[in-house]
mmCIF file of C-alpha atoms in Angstrom:
data_model
loop_
_atom_site.group_PDB
_atom_site.id
_atom_site.type_symbol
_atom_site.label_atom_id
_atom_site.label_comp_id
_atom_site.label_asym_id
_atom_site.label_seq_id
_atom_site.Cartn_x
_atom_site.Cartn_y
_atom_site.Cartn_z
ATOM 1 C CA MET D 1 -44.632 11.906 44.602
ATOM 2 C CA TRP D 2 -45.288 13.211 41.117
ATOM 3 C CA TYR D 3 -43.258 16.359 41.842
ATOM 4 C CA ARG D 4 -40.362 14.330 43.211
ATOM 5 C CA ALA D 5 -40.422 11.996 40.214
ATOM 6 C CA SER D 6 -40.492 14.940 37.812
ATOM 7 C CA SER D 7 -37.565 16.523 39.608
ATOM 8 C CA ASN D 8 -35.596 13.277 39.421
ATOM 9 C CA VAL D 9 -36.271 13.004 35.674
ATOM 10 C CA ALA D 10 -35.220 16.601 35.090
ATOM 11 C CA ALA D 11 -32.051 16.114 37.122
ATOM 12 C CA THR D 12 -31.206 12.948 35.205
ATOM 13 C CA ARG D 13 -31.711 14.727 31.890
ATOM 14 C CA ARG D 14 -29.444 17.570 32.983
ATOM 15 C CA LYS D 15 -26.757 15.070 33.934
ATOM 16 C CA GLU D 16 -27.178 13.302 30.612
ATOM 17 C CA ALA D 17 -26.907 16.620 28.777
ATOM 18 C CA ARG D 18 -23.677 17.458 30.612
ATOM 19 C CA ILE D 19 -22.210 14.048 29.818
ATOM 20 C CA TYR D 20 -23.195 14.247 26.158
ATOM 21 C CA GLY D 21 -21.722 17.732 26.062
ATOM 22 C CA ARG D 22 -18.443 16.374 27.343
ATOM 23 C CA ILE D 23 -18.473 13.630 24.741
ATOM 24 C CA ILE D 24 -19.084 16.184 21.962
ATOM 25 C CA ALA D 25 -16.267 18.334 23.317
ATOM 26 C CA ILE D 26 -13.968 15.316 23.351
ATOM 27 C CA GLY D 27 -14.949 14.590 19.749
ATOM 28 C CA ALA D 28 -14.210 18.172 18.738
ATOM 29 C CA LEU D 29 -10.831 17.996 20.461
ATOM 30 C CA ALA D 30 -10.097 14.709 18.724
ATOM 31 C CA GLY D 31 -10.954 16.324 15.410
ATOM 32 C CA LEU D 32 -8.522 19.144 16.075
ATOM 33 C CA LEU D 33 -5.846 16.696 17.111
ATOM 34 C CA GLY D 34 -6.556 14.683 14.008
ATOM 35 C CA GLY D 35 -5.348 17.582 11.912
ATOM 36 C CA CYS D 36 -2.054 17.406 13.786
ATOM 37 C CA GLY D 37 -1.740 13.651 13.676
ATOM 38 C CA THR D 38 0.200 13.284 10.446
ATOM 39 C CA ASN D 39 3.778 12.000 10.453
ATOM 40 C CA PHE D 40 4.993 13.248 7.074
ATOM 41 C CA LYS D 41 7.078 16.397 7.385
ATOM 42 C CA PRO D 42 8.528 17.429 3.996
ATOM 43 C CA GLU D 43 11.208 19.592 5.560
ATOM 44 C CA ALA D 44 12.531 16.581 7.486
ATOM 45 C CA ALA D 45 12.454 14.065 4.611
ATOM 46 C CA SER D 46 16.196 13.575 4.236
ATOM 47 C CA ALA D 47 15.987 10.015 2.897
ATOM 48 C CA ALA D 48 14.046 10.923 -0.251
ATOM 49 C CA ALA D 49 13.535 13.872 -2.591
ATOM 50 C CA VAL D 50 10.138 15.416 -1.871
ATOM 51 C CA GLN D 51 7.960 15.896 -4.958
ATOM 52 C CA THR D 52 4.432 17.114 -5.644
ATOM 53 C CA SER D 53 4.080 14.309 -8.197
ATOM 54 C CA LEU D 54 6.265 11.358 -9.181
ATOM 55 C CA PRO D 55 7.651 10.558 -12.659
ATOM 56 C CA ALA D 56 7.292 7.057 -14.079
ATOM 57 C CA PRO D 57 10.215 4.724 -13.329
ATOM 58 C CA SER D 58 12.107 2.627 -15.854
ATOM 59 C CA ILE D 59 12.316 -1.171 -15.722
ATOM 60 C CA THR D 60 15.782 -0.762 -14.201
ATOM 61 C CA ASP D 61 14.328 1.471 -11.494
ATOM 62 C CA MET D 62 11.594 -1.037 -10.680
ATOM 63 C CA THR D 63 14.043 -3.926 -10.303
ATOM 64 C CA ARG D 64 16.995 -2.011 -8.833
ATOM 65 C CA ASP D 65 16.153 -2.997 -5.253
ATOM 66 C CA GLN D 66 15.188 -6.543 -6.183
ATOM 67 C CA ALA D 67 18.347 -8.535 -6.838
ATOM 68 C CA ASP D 68 16.366 -11.653 -6.007
ATOM 69 C CA TYR D 69 13.390 -10.666 -8.169
ATOM 70 C CA ARG D 70 11.280 -13.698 -9.023
ATOM 71 C CA ILE D 71 9.924 -14.064 -12.538
ATOM 72 C CA GLY D 72 6.139 -14.173 -12.700
ATOM 73 C CA PRO D 73 3.406 -14.930 -15.238
ATOM 74 C CA LEU D 74 3.171 -12.456 -18.143
ATOM 75 C CA ASP D 75 6.625 -11.008 -17.443
ATOM 76 C CA LYS D 76 8.474 -10.171 -20.649
ATOM 77 C CA LEU D 77 11.991 -11.553 -20.929
ATOM 78 C CA SER D 78 14.966 -11.058 -23.186
ATOM 79 C CA VAL D 79 17.162 -14.181 -23.385
ATOM 80 C CA THR D 80 20.587 -13.846 -24.981
ATOM 81 C CA VAL D 81 22.668 -16.875 -25.892
ATOM 82 C CA PHE D 82 26.144 -15.490 -26.517
ATOM 83 C CA GLY D 83 27.646 -16.540 -29.826
ATOM 84 C CA VAL D 84 24.385 -18.049 -31.098
ATOM 85 C CA ALA D 85 22.271 -15.191 -32.433
ATOM 86 C CA ASP D 86 19.512 -17.505 -33.686
ATOM 87 C CA LEU D 87 18.768 -18.584 -30.124
ATOM 88 C CA THR D 88 18.477 -15.082 -28.709
ATOM 89 C CA THR D 89 14.801 -14.708 -27.833
ATOM 90 C CA ASN D 90 12.379 -12.018 -26.676
ATOM 91 C CA GLY D 91 9.130 -13.347 -25.342
ATOM 92 C CA THR D 92 6.499 -13.486 -22.596
ATOM 93 C CA VAL D 93 6.090 -15.951 -19.779
ATOM 94 C CA ASP D 94 2.716 -17.581 -20.356
ATOM 95 C CA GLY D 95 -0.113 -17.902 -17.857
ATOM 96 C CA ALA D 96 1.114 -21.342 -16.826
ATOM 97 C CA GLY D 97 4.536 -19.907 -15.986
ATOM 98 C CA ASN D 98 6.501 -21.284 -18.945
ATOM 99 C CA PHE D 99 8.830 -19.534 -21.371
ATOM 100 C CA SER D 100 9.328 -20.813 -24.920
ATOM 101 C CA MET D 101 12.876 -21.220 -26.272
ATOM 102 C CA PRO D 102 14.049 -22.443 -29.697
ATOM 103 C CA LEU D 103 15.212 -26.075 -29.756
ATOM 104 C CA VAL D 104 14.227 -26.866 -26.148
ATOM 105 C CA GLY D 105 10.629 -25.624 -26.151
ATOM 106 C CA GLN D 106 8.791 -24.726 -22.928
ATOM 107 C CA ILE D 107 10.863 -24.117 -19.797
ATOM 108 C CA ALA D 108 9.299 -23.372 -16.404
ATOM 109 C CA ALA D 109 10.228 -19.809 -15.477
ATOM 110 C CA VAL D 110 7.922 -18.708 -12.634
ATOM 111 C CA GLY D 111 9.705 -18.389 -9.316
ATOM 112 C CA GLU D 112 13.154 -18.226 -10.880
ATOM 113 C CA THR D 113 15.448 -15.231 -10.641
ATOM 114 C CA PRO D 114 16.894 -14.002 -13.963
ATOM 115 C CA SER D 115 20.260 -15.586 -13.110
ATOM 116 C CA SER D 116 18.804 -18.925 -11.990
ATOM 117 C CA PHE D 117 16.618 -19.064 -15.089
ATOM 118 C CA ALA D 118 19.675 -18.381 -17.241
ATOM 119 C CA ARG D 119 21.415 -21.377 -15.609
ATOM 120 C CA LYS D 120 18.308 -23.459 -16.273
ATOM 121 C CA ILE D 121 18.385 -22.579 -19.982
ATOM 122 C CA GLU D 122 22.106 -23.337 -20.126
ATOM 123 C CA ALA D 123 21.417 -26.789 -18.706
ATOM 124 C CA ALA D 124 18.680 -27.407 -21.288
ATOM 125 C CA LEU D 125 20.885 -26.291 -24.209
ATOM 126 C CA GLY D 126 24.174 -27.734 -23.030
ATOM 127 C CA GLY D 127 25.622 -30.889 -24.477
ATOM 128 C CA ARG D 128 22.856 -31.742 -26.919
ATOM 129 C CA TYR D 129 22.493 -28.418 -28.720
ATOM 130 C CA VAL D 130 25.206 -25.930 -27.709
ATOM 131 C CA LYS D 131 28.651 -26.596 -26.267
ATOM 132 C CA ASN D 132 29.230 -24.668 -23.051
ATOM 133 C CA PRO D 133 26.370 -22.163 -23.605
ATOM 134 C CA GLN D 134 26.488 -18.804 -21.900
ATOM 135 C CA VAL D 135 23.037 -17.306 -21.315
ATOM 136 C CA SER D 136 21.859 -13.968 -19.991
ATOM 137 C CA VAL D 137 18.252 -13.261 -18.980
ATOM 138 C CA ALA D 138 16.804 -9.772 -18.516
ATOM 139 C CA VAL D 139 13.291 -8.838 -17.422
ATOM 140 C CA THR D 140 12.208 -6.192 -19.933
ATOM 141 C CA GLU D 141 8.680 -5.735 -18.610
ATOM 142 C CA ALA D 142 7.931 -6.863 -15.076
ATOM 143 C CA VAL D 143 4.162 -7.258 -15.226
ATOM 144 C CA SER D 144 4.178 -9.234 -12.004
ATOM 145 C CA GLN D 145 5.907 -6.479 -10.045
ATOM 146 C CA LEU D 146 4.744 -5.970 -6.485
ATOM 147 C CA VAL D 147 3.621 -2.832 -4.656
ATOM 148 C CA THR D 148 3.904 -2.679 -0.869
ATOM 149 C CA VAL D 149 0.894 -1.165 0.944
ATOM 150 C CA GLU D 150 1.126 -0.586 4.673
ATOM 151 C CA GLY D 151 0.026 1.729 7.449
ATOM 152 C CA SER D 152 -3.654 2.403 8.170
ATOM 153 C CA VAL D 153 -5.175 -0.079 5.735
ATOM 154 C CA ASN D 154 -7.247 -3.146 6.504
ATOM 155 C CA ARG D 155 -4.991 -5.683 4.769
ATOM 156 C CA PRO D 156 -1.395 -4.437 4.581
ATOM 157 C CA GLY D 157 0.878 -6.448 2.347
ATOM 158 C CA GLN D 158 2.406 -6.751 -1.108
ATOM 159 C CA TYR D 159 0.137 -6.714 -4.146
ATOM 160 C CA PRO D 160 0.965 -7.381 -7.825
ATOM 161 C CA VAL D 161 0.667 -4.710 -10.472
ATOM 162 C CA VAL D 162 -0.993 -6.185 -13.547
ATOM 163 C CA GLY D 163 -1.396 -3.624 -16.294
ATOM 164 C CA ARG D 164 -2.109 -0.034 -15.289
ATOM 165 C CA SER D 165 -2.906 0.564 -11.639
ATOM 166 C CA THR D 166 -3.477 3.605 -9.443
ATOM 167 C CA LEU D 167 -3.296 4.586 -5.798
ATOM 168 C CA ILE D 168 -7.034 4.111 -5.202
ATOM 169 C CA ARG D 169 -7.031 0.703 -6.899
ATOM 170 C CA MET D 170 -4.119 -0.441 -4.744
ATOM 171 C CA LEU D 171 -5.913 0.717 -1.599
ATOM 172 C CA ALA D 172 -8.954 -1.279 -2.702
ATOM 173 C CA LEU D 173 -6.764 -4.396 -3.015
ATOM 174 C CA ALA D 174 -5.522 -3.724 0.516
ATOM 175 C CA GLY D 175 -9.091 -3.730 1.825
ATOM 176 C CA GLY D 176 -9.458 0.048 1.931
ATOM 177 C CA THR D 177 -8.310 2.481 4.590
ATOM 178 C CA SER D 178 -8.867 1.689 8.257
ATOM 179 C CA ASP D 179 -11.124 3.628 10.629
ATOM 180 C CA TYR D 180 -8.089 5.507 11.934
ATOM 181 C CA ALA D 181 -6.586 6.501 8.590
ATOM 182 C CA SER D 182 -5.574 10.061 7.873
ATOM 183 C CA LEU D 183 -7.036 10.421 4.390
ATOM 184 C CA ARG D 184 -4.901 13.427 3.606
ATOM 185 C CA GLU D 185 -1.705 11.479 4.187
ATOM 186 C CA ALA D 186 -1.143 8.891 1.484
ATOM 187 C CA ILE D 187 2.639 8.711 1.058
ATOM 188 C CA VAL D 188 4.158 7.072 -2.026
ATOM 189 C CA PHE D 189 7.868 6.186 -2.189
ATOM 190 C CA ARG D 190 9.471 5.502 -5.572
ATOM 191 C CA THR D 191 12.970 5.117 -6.998
ATOM 192 C CA VAL D 192 13.551 6.898 -10.314
ATOM 193 C CA GLY D 193 16.962 7.026 -11.987
ATOM 194 C CA GLY D 194 18.503 5.650 -8.816
ATOM 195 C CA GLN D 195 17.066 8.487 -6.705
ATOM 196 C CA ARG D 196 14.629 7.816 -3.906
ATOM 197 C CA MET D 197 11.570 10.081 -4.195
ATOM 198 C CA VAL D 198 8.468 10.617 -2.092
ATOM 199 C CA ALA D 199 5.181 12.473 -2.592
ATOM 200 C CA ARG D 200 2.078 12.963 -0.487
ATOM 201 C CA PHE D 201 -1.457 12.649 -1.878
ATOM 202 C CA ASP D 202 -4.854 13.497 -0.410
ATOM 203 C CA ILE D 203 -7.268 10.597 -0.771
ATOM 204 C CA ARG D 204 -10.249 12.900 -0.131
ATOM 205 C CA ASP D 205 -9.310 15.090 -3.097
ATOM 206 C CA ILE D 206 -8.839 12.051 -5.333
ATOM 207 C CA ARG D 207 -12.199 10.578 -4.347
ATOM 208 C CA GLY D 208 -13.846 13.949 -4.840
ATOM 209 C CA ALA D 209 -12.352 14.339 -8.343
ATOM 210 C CA ARG D 210 -10.393 17.382 -7.172
ATOM 211 C CA ALA D 211 -7.074 15.675 -7.878
ATOM 212 C CA PRO D 212 -5.991 12.938 -10.315
ATOM 213 C CA ASP D 213 -5.584 9.379 -9.108
ATOM 214 C CA PRO D 214 -1.790 8.853 -9.442
ATOM 215 C CA GLU D 215 -0.503 5.792 -11.238
ATOM 216 C CA VAL D 216 1.565 3.325 -9.204
ATOM 217 C CA TYR D 217 4.306 1.014 -10.419
ATOM 218 C CA GLY D 218 6.160 -2.090 -9.319
ATOM 219 C CA ASN D 219 8.477 -1.540 -6.358
ATOM 220 C CA ASP D 220 6.454 1.463 -5.111
ATOM 221 C CA VAL D 221 5.774 1.647 -1.379
ATOM 222 C CA ILE D 222 2.462 3.170 -0.246
ATOM 223 C CA VAL D 223 2.084 4.256 3.386
ATOM 224 C CA ILE D 224 -1.259 5.486 4.737
ATOM 225 C CA GLY D 225 -0.894 7.691 7.807
ATOM 226 C CA GLU D 226 -2.911 7.389 10.997
ATOM 227 C CA SER D 227 -5.049 10.148 12.505
ATOM 228 C CA ALA D 228 -4.073 10.671 16.138
ATOM 229 C CA GLY D 229 -7.431 12.340 16.752
ATOM 230 C CA LYS D 230 -9.471 9.394 15.483
ATOM 231 C CA ARG D 231 -7.400 6.982 17.523
ATOM 232 C CA LEU D 232 -7.703 9.153 20.649
ATOM 233 C CA PHE D 233 -11.466 9.498 20.290
ATOM 234 C CA HIS D 234 -11.848 5.736 19.919
ATOM 235 C CA ASP D 235 -9.650 5.102 22.973
ATOM 236 C CA ILE D 236 -11.618 7.600 25.060
ATOM 237 C CA LEU D 237 -14.974 6.103 24.121
ATOM 238 C CA THR D 238 -13.637 2.621 24.791
ATOM 239 C CA ALA D 239 -12.342 3.609 28.218
ATOM 240 C CA ALA D 240 -15.308 5.821 29.161
ATOM 241 C CA PRO D 241 -17.596 3.087 30.567
ATOM 242 C CA LEU D 242 -14.686 1.646 32.562
ATOM 243 C CA ALA D 243 -14.009 5.084 33.987
ATOM 244 C CA GLY D 244 -17.638 5.484 35.063
ATOM 245 C CA ILE D 245 -18.440 8.407 32.748
ATOM 246 C CA PHE D 246 -21.773 6.826 31.849
ATOM 247 C CA TYR D 247 -22.585 5.836 35.403
ATOM 248 C CA GLN D 248 -25.282 8.444 35.917
ATOM 249 C CA ILE D 249 -27.063 7.497 32.698
ATOM 250 C CA VAL D 250 -27.132 3.805 33.531
ATOM 251 C CA ARG D 251 -28.136 4.463 37.119
#
């Protein structure tokens, strides 16, 4: 009986070793596939100019694709009242969302587009202060600009840029990279001088201080790639018990 029991134990251990060996081999294969799992191919990027780094955009660049841009707190505005130089004003939207104008005082600005805010100022000035006022509003510093973060992050979405921000800080706002992220494939799209540009960054090198953490700006789009190997390995391990791979161990 002792001999038979010992033989059964040895046989079970050999089966376990073979199964674990298969799992390790699958993991190694997944790792190799992970290196091939990126989607960014510079030679095929016909919709944007591929760069190794991206220059800073101008205010015009950051608002070029945002005809319906909404004014936010701390945005800096330039308000021109044509024909009335004393009413032309440069200022900042306060934390409560108001903008201060001569004669009429505080006017709610948050949520307005530059054109709708101009109409709002015209209504406040018209009749009582200026006859048929014509007002133009320009956003000279869009502090409340948004950056889009999507792909393999935990909380994809749009996040405001307040002051100076970087790629790593934006990823932190998006909840960090997901378990399936390809850390060598952080793609940043930016429009500079009317030209669409794109560059790829390696998050591992940035975290390891081997590469600088690039600054990001309003209207940037950040896309984090997915590792096909990591996804495959997870799917295999998830399906393994259903496929009976661990049957001998459990038995």
